[in-house]
């Protein structure tokens, strides 16, 4: 059976890691939402050069491993004199990476609102921005929320790789505990439970939302 | 930064050798996780008693855990209970467990997206449940599954880089060996690694889009 | 409401399944240990039957075990000693295979049967003796500090709460440094390559591990130097799976032979220059 003394003896470290995982996930969530929306606007806006920038950003970051971005910021940028701590580097890497996926989700949502609606709104005298603000976005948000939720779920899971740059989150603390105590099995099970505390309610919420949105359509 | 030193032929060969390992591990994992994912997804869709519940619990638990944790678990914790695998097979097993849970969900929701009436229509025209599933539901579901399955494979290829933590000699690992030699190699090496990943994954995503359009 | 209950049930089930898995695991663990003790052939017999010794060596530690990207071979003191030991035990130095290990992976790999023996800058410690069998000491190292030349840090006494100390996960030095410099912030990385790269990138002020490894790093990049001398004793041993008495004895005899016939000194001088 599981050795719960490992959990109780090291509760401080587990909780410290849990807290850091939450903080980094929230910061990256906010960051990637803002950046992702901006990139999505770039991709949709009727201005060609912006479209290109948006497309390059999305395609590039979606197709390379998060780990490269993380290492690049953590040990590559200092060569150029720009230095971030493991925690900062991790938050930035998660933000930059997740933003590409969020931008795609938002773009897909906006495009799924029928083109005819834009034309109708424009011909009734609304500007492009007004059309977006009052006609397209309110409809798109409904479609976008479930995939955004999934991205947040991925973000929480992906935050575990911050252990590689010693960012002090859950995986890192758990790793330290296991290398101190030589107990691996039980420690990893406890880490898993801590992650599930965050991710299970989240994915359940996404599921419900998806279902209720599907019904309301 | 030292691009010329970093891109010496030796180094490039060394990185590409690593990429072969990446492709090999990812390739085997794709096959295995597709098989396992299909079984889990179909079992859950058809609601076979007990198995469907087991599948649901497995899929929902694994989907909600970080892959890195699963890699560490397979490599460092399973030996404690007598399951001992080499680095390569640990990486393959961890990737398979994780990706099969993701694929199971894709397959199940692909099947669910086929209208319920089709099953009834199939059954009432005299086909058995299995026949209806095989000839009517699957072919339609597969159309909707292919694009997300391909993007899951792209994820898998990217995720293989995480096996760097158990010293699997894949591309990321070899990049780190080179980076340790000279700090001025770091940026050039990461750029090269990113470009290699990008080319392969972008090509895959173009294939996915093609498939989507053709369907 | 029904949905909520379903959700709770579901959470509960997931958590339970994890616990059950853990419970079965725990049970197996003990029975497995007993089994392996009783059944297995002696390790020396197994090795002779395979006609090959698989050594776990470092791949990122200059002077001891460093992978040469041009040849793909691992080179260093540990590697040369392993070859000589194999030559004495199996009569042929080509009957070796090297697998790459890190401080964190080496004991699991030994227990997995991935490798027959660890010769990878591994300190003999009381805790580790519970996990593995050690040979006699084959190298005397001691923990020290590596800093960028011109750093204000001159010894372990200079490590205060503002200092970031880089160490490697699973190493004894990570534990020691917390005792000797309790105020310092310790950042632990996966392996020495990442740790040294992090130091070079300025992600910490000082890197701590065995002086032998640090000398290798300093020789790789002369912007870095050792300071403060040794503050611990780190006797290196070669590790085998628990219960490998005959293999341990064979290696100890072979080590004694290397020391008496001058081979050991030759290899030592080839790699370790202070």
Coordinates of C-alpha atoms in Angstrom, one line a residue, chain C:
Chain C
X1 CA -27.7 17.4 -9.8
X2 CA -27.5 14.0 -11.3
X3 CA -24.6 15.1 -13.4
X4 CA -22.8 16.4 -10.4
X5 CA -23.2 13.1 -8.7
X6 CA -21.9 11.3 -11.8
X7 CA -18.9 13.6 -11.7
X8 CA -18.1 12.9 -8.1
X9 CA -18.4 9.2 -8.7
X10 CA -16.1 9.6 -11.6
X11 CA -13.5 11.6 -9.6
X12 CA -13.7 9.0 -6.9
X13 CA -13.2 6.2 -9.3
X14 CA -10.2 7.7 -11.0
X15 CA -8.6 8.4 -7.7
X16 CA -9.4 4.9 -6.4
X17 CA -8.0 3.3 -9.5
X18 CA -4.8 5.1 -9.0
X19 CA -4.7 4.0 -5.4
X20 CA -5.5 0.4 -6.3
X21 CA -2.8 0.4 -8.9
X22 CA -0.4 1.6 -6.3
X23 CA -1.6 -1.0 -3.8
X24 CA -1.1 -3.9 -6.2
X25 CA 2.3 -2.4 -7.0
X26 CA 3.3 -2.2 -3.4
X27 CA 2.4 -5.8 -2.8
X28 CA 4.4 -7.0 -5.9
X29 CA 7.4 -5.1 -4.8
X30 CA 8.2 -7.3 -1.8
X31 CA 7.5 -10.6 -3.4
X32 CA 9.6 -9.6 -6.4
X33 CA 12.6 -8.8 -4.2
X34 CA 12.4 -12.2 -2.6
X35 CA 12.2 -13.9 -5.9
X36 CA 15.2 -12.2 -7.4
X37 CA 17.3 -13.1 -4.4
X38 CA 16.5 -16.8 -4.5
X39 CA 16.4 -17.6 -8.2
X40 CA 19.0 -15.6 -10.0
X41 CA 22.3 -17.1 -11.1
X42 CA 25.3 -15.4 -9.5
X43 CA 26.1 -12.3 -11.4
X44 CA 29.6 -13.3 -12.3
X45 CA 28.3 -16.5 -13.9
X46 CA 25.8 -14.5 -15.9
X47 CA 28.5 -12.2 -17.1
X48 CA 30.8 -15.0 -18.1
X49 CA 27.9 -16.7 -19.9
X50 CA 27.1 -13.5 -21.8
X51 CA 30.9 -13.1 -22.4
X52 CA 30.4 -9.3 -22.1
X53 CA 30.2 -6.7 -19.4
X54 CA 27.7 -3.8 -19.8
X55 CA 29.0 -0.8 -17.9
X56 CA 26.9 2.2 -17.1
X57 CA 29.0 5.4 -17.7
X58 CA 28.4 9.1 -17.8
X59 CA 28.2 10.7 -21.2
X60 CA 28.5 14.4 -20.1
X61 CA 31.3 14.4 -17.6
X62 CA 34.6 15.4 -19.1
X63 CA 37.6 13.4 -17.9
X64 CA 35.4 10.6 -16.6
X65 CA 32.8 9.8 -19.3
X66 CA 32.2 12.2 -22.2
X67 CA 30.6 11.4 -25.5
X68 CA 32.6 12.5 -28.4
X69 CA 30.1 13.7 -31.0
X70 CA 32.5 13.0 -33.9
X71 CA 32.9 9.3 -33.1
X72 CA 29.9 8.7 -30.9
X73 CA 32.3 7.0 -28.4
X74 CA 32.4 7.8 -24.8
X75 CA 35.8 8.6 -23.5
X76 CA 37.3 9.1 -20.0
X77 CA 38.9 7.7 -16.9
X78 CA 35.9 5.6 -16.0
X79 CA 35.7 4.2 -19.5
X80 CA 39.4 3.3 -19.6
X81 CA 39.3 1.7 -16.1
X82 CA 36.2 -0.3 -17.2
X83 CA 38.0 -1.6 -20.3
X84 CA 41.1 -2.7 -18.2
X85 CA 38.8 -4.4 -15.7
X86 CA 37.0 -6.2 -18.4
X87 CA 40.3 -7.3 -19.9
X88 CA 41.3 -8.9 -16.6
X89 CA 37.9 -10.5 -15.9
X90 CA 37.0 -11.7 -19.4
X91 CA 40.5 -11.7 -20.9
X92 CA 39.6 -9.3 -23.7
X93 CA 39.1 -5.5 -23.5
X94 CA 36.7 -5.5 -26.5
X95 CA 34.1 -7.5 -24.6
X96 CA 32.6 -4.3 -23.2
X97 CA 29.5 -2.4 -23.9
X98 CA 28.9 1.1 -22.6
X99 CA 25.5 2.5 -21.8
X100 CA 25.0 6.1 -20.9
X101 CA 23.6 6.9 -17.4
X102 CA 23.0 10.0 -15.4
X103 CA 23.1 10.4 -11.6
X104 CA 19.4 9.9 -11.6
X105 CA 19.1 7.0 -14.0
X106 CA 22.0 4.8 -12.9
X107 CA 20.5 2.9 -10.0
X108 CA 17.2 2.2 -11.8
X109 CA 19.2 1.0 -14.9
X110 CA 21.3 -1.3 -12.7
X111 CA 18.2 -2.8 -11.1
X112 CA 16.5 -3.1 -14.4
X113 CA 19.3 -5.3 -15.7
X114 CA 20.1 -2.7 -18.4
X115 CA 23.6 -2.6 -17.2
X116 CA 25.8 -5.0 -15.2
X117 CA 27.7 -2.4 -13.3
X118 CA 28.0 1.3 -12.7
X119 CA 31.3 3.1 -13.1
X120 CA 30.1 6.6 -13.3
X121 CA 31.6 9.0 -10.7
X122 CA 29.5 7.4 -8.1
X123 CA 30.2 8.1 -4.4
X124 CA 30.0 5.3 -1.9
X125 CA 27.4 6.3 0.7
X126 CA 25.5 4.6 3.4
X127 CA 22.1 5.2 1.8
X128 CA 23.3 3.8 -1.5
X129 CA 24.8 0.8 0.2
X130 CA 21.2 -0.2 0.9
X131 CA 20.4 -0.1 -2.8
X132 CA 23.6 -1.6 -4.4
X133 CA 26.8 -3.4 -3.7
X134 CA 30.1 -1.3 -3.9
X135 CA 33.6 -2.4 -4.8
X136 CA 36.6 -0.8 -3.1
X137 CA 37.3 2.9 -3.6
X138 CA 38.8 3.4 -7.1
X139 CA 39.0 7.2 -7.0
X140 CA 39.1 9.8 -4.2
X141 CA 37.1 12.9 -5.0
X142 CA 35.7 15.6 -2.8
X143 CA 32.9 18.1 -3.3
X144 CA 34.0 21.6 -4.4
X145 CA 32.7 24.7 -6.1
X146 CA 33.0 26.0 -9.6
X147 CA 32.6 29.7 -10.4
X148 CA 33.2 32.1 -13.2
X149 CA 36.7 33.6 -12.9
X150 CA 36.5 36.9 -10.9
X151 CA 33.5 35.8 -8.9
X152 CA 33.1 37.1 -5.4
X153 CA 32.6 33.6 -4.1
X154 CA 35.9 32.2 -2.8
X155 CA 34.7 29.4 -0.5
X156 CA 31.7 27.7 0.8
X157 CA 31.4 30.4 3.5
X158 CA 30.5 33.0 0.9
X159 CA 27.3 31.2 0.0
X160 CA 24.5 33.3 1.4
X161 CA 20.8 33.6 0.8
X162 CA 21.4 35.6 -2.4
X163 CA 23.5 32.9 -3.9
X164 CA 22.0 30.5 -6.5
X165 CA 23.8 27.2 -6.3
X166 CA 23.4 24.8 -9.3
X167 CA 23.5 21.1 -8.5
X168 CA 22.3 17.8 -10.2
X169 CA 19.3 15.8 -9.2
X170 CA 20.0 12.6 -7.4
X171 CA 23.6 13.6 -6.6
X172 CA 25.0 13.5 -3.1
X173 CA 26.4 17.0 -3.5
X174 CA 22.9 18.4 -3.8
X175 CA 22.1 17.0 -0.4
X176 CA 25.5 18.0 1.1
X177 CA 25.3 21.6 0.0
X178 CA 22.0 22.1 1.7
X179 CA 23.6 21.1 5.0
X180 CA 26.8 23.1 4.5
X181 CA 25.2 26.2 3.1
X182 CA 21.6 26.1 4.4
X183 CA 20.8 29.7 3.3
X184 CA 21.7 29.4 -0.4
X185 CA 19.1 28.7 -3.0
X186 CA 19.7 25.4 -4.7
X187 CA 18.6 24.7 -8.3
X188 CA 18.8 21.1 -9.3
X189 CA 19.0 20.0 -13.0
X190 CA 18.7 16.7 -14.8
X191 CA 22.4 16.1 -15.5
X192 CA 25.8 17.8 -15.6
X193 CA 25.6 19.0 -19.1
X194 CA 22.5 20.9 -18.3
X195 CA 23.9 22.1 -15.0
X196 CA 27.1 23.4 -16.6
X197 CA 25.2 25.0 -19.4
X198 CA 23.0 26.7 -16.9
X199 CA 26.0 28.0 -15.0
X200 CA 27.5 29.3 -18.3
X201 CA 24.2 31.0 -19.1
X202 CA 24.4 32.7 -15.7
X203 CA 21.4 30.9 -14.3
X204 CA 23.3 30.4 -11.1
X205 CA 26.4 31.8 -9.3
X206 CA 28.2 28.6 -8.5
X207 CA 28.0 24.9 -9.5
X208 CA 28.7 22.3 -6.9
X209 CA 29.7 18.7 -7.3
X210 CA 32.8 16.5 -7.0
X211 CA 36.1 18.3 -7.8
X212 CA 37.0 15.6 -10.3
X213 CA 34.0 16.5 -12.4
X214 CA 34.5 20.3 -11.9
X215 CA 38.1 20.0 -13.1
X216 CA 36.8 18.5 -16.3
X217 CA 34.4 21.4 -16.7
X218 CA 37.1 24.0 -16.0
X219 CA 39.4 22.3 -18.6
X220 CA 36.5 22.6 -21.1
X221 CA 36.0 26.3 -20.6
X222 CA 38.8 28.3 -19.0
X223 CA 36.5 31.1 -18.0
X224 CA 35.7 29.0 -15.0
X225 CA 37.7 27.9 -12.0
X226 CA 37.5 25.9 -8.8
X227 CA 37.4 27.7 -5.5
X228 CA 37.4 26.8 -1.8
X229 CA 39.1 23.3 -2.0
X230 CA 37.3 20.1 -1.0
X231 CA 34.7 20.3 1.7
X232 CA 33.6 16.7 1.7
X233 CA 35.2 13.3 1.0
X234 CA 33.7 11.5 -2.0
X235 CA 35.2 8.1 -2.4
X236 CA 34.1 6.7 -5.8
X237 CA 33.1 3.0 -6.0
X238 CA 31.9 0.7 -8.8
X239 CA 28.4 -0.5 -8.1
X240 CA 26.7 -3.8 -8.7
X241 CA 23.3 -5.1 -8.1
X242 CA 22.7 -6.3 -4.5
X243 CA 23.9 -9.8 -3.9
X244 CA 26.7 -9.8 -6.5
X245 CA 29.4 -10.9 -4.1
X246 CA 31.5 -12.8 -6.6
X247 CA 31.3 -10.1 -9.2
X248 CA 32.4 -7.5 -6.6
X249 CA 35.3 -9.7 -5.6
X250 CA 36.4 -10.2 -9.1
X251 CA 36.4 -6.5 -9.7
X252 CA 38.2 -5.8 -6.5
X253 CA 40.9 -8.3 -7.4
X254 CA 41.2 -6.8 -10.8
X255 CA 41.5 -3.3 -9.4
X256 CA 44.3 -4.4 -7.1
X257 CA 46.1 -5.8 -10.1
X258 CA 45.7 -2.6 -12.0
X259 CA 47.1 -0.6 -9.1
X260 CA 50.1 -2.9 -8.6
X261 CA 51.1 -3.2 -12.3
X262 CA 51.0 0.5 -12.9
X263 CA 48.1 0.5 -15.3
X264 CA 45.9 2.5 -12.9
X265 CA 48.5 5.3 -12.5
X266 CA 48.9 5.4 -16.3
X267 CA 45.2 5.9 -16.8
X268 CA 45.0 8.3 -13.9
X269 CA 47.8 10.5 -15.3
X270 CA 46.3 10.4 -18.8
X271 CA 43.1 12.0 -17.6
X272 CA 43.5 13.7 -14.3
X273 CA 46.0 16.5 -14.3
X274 CA 45.7 19.0 -11.5

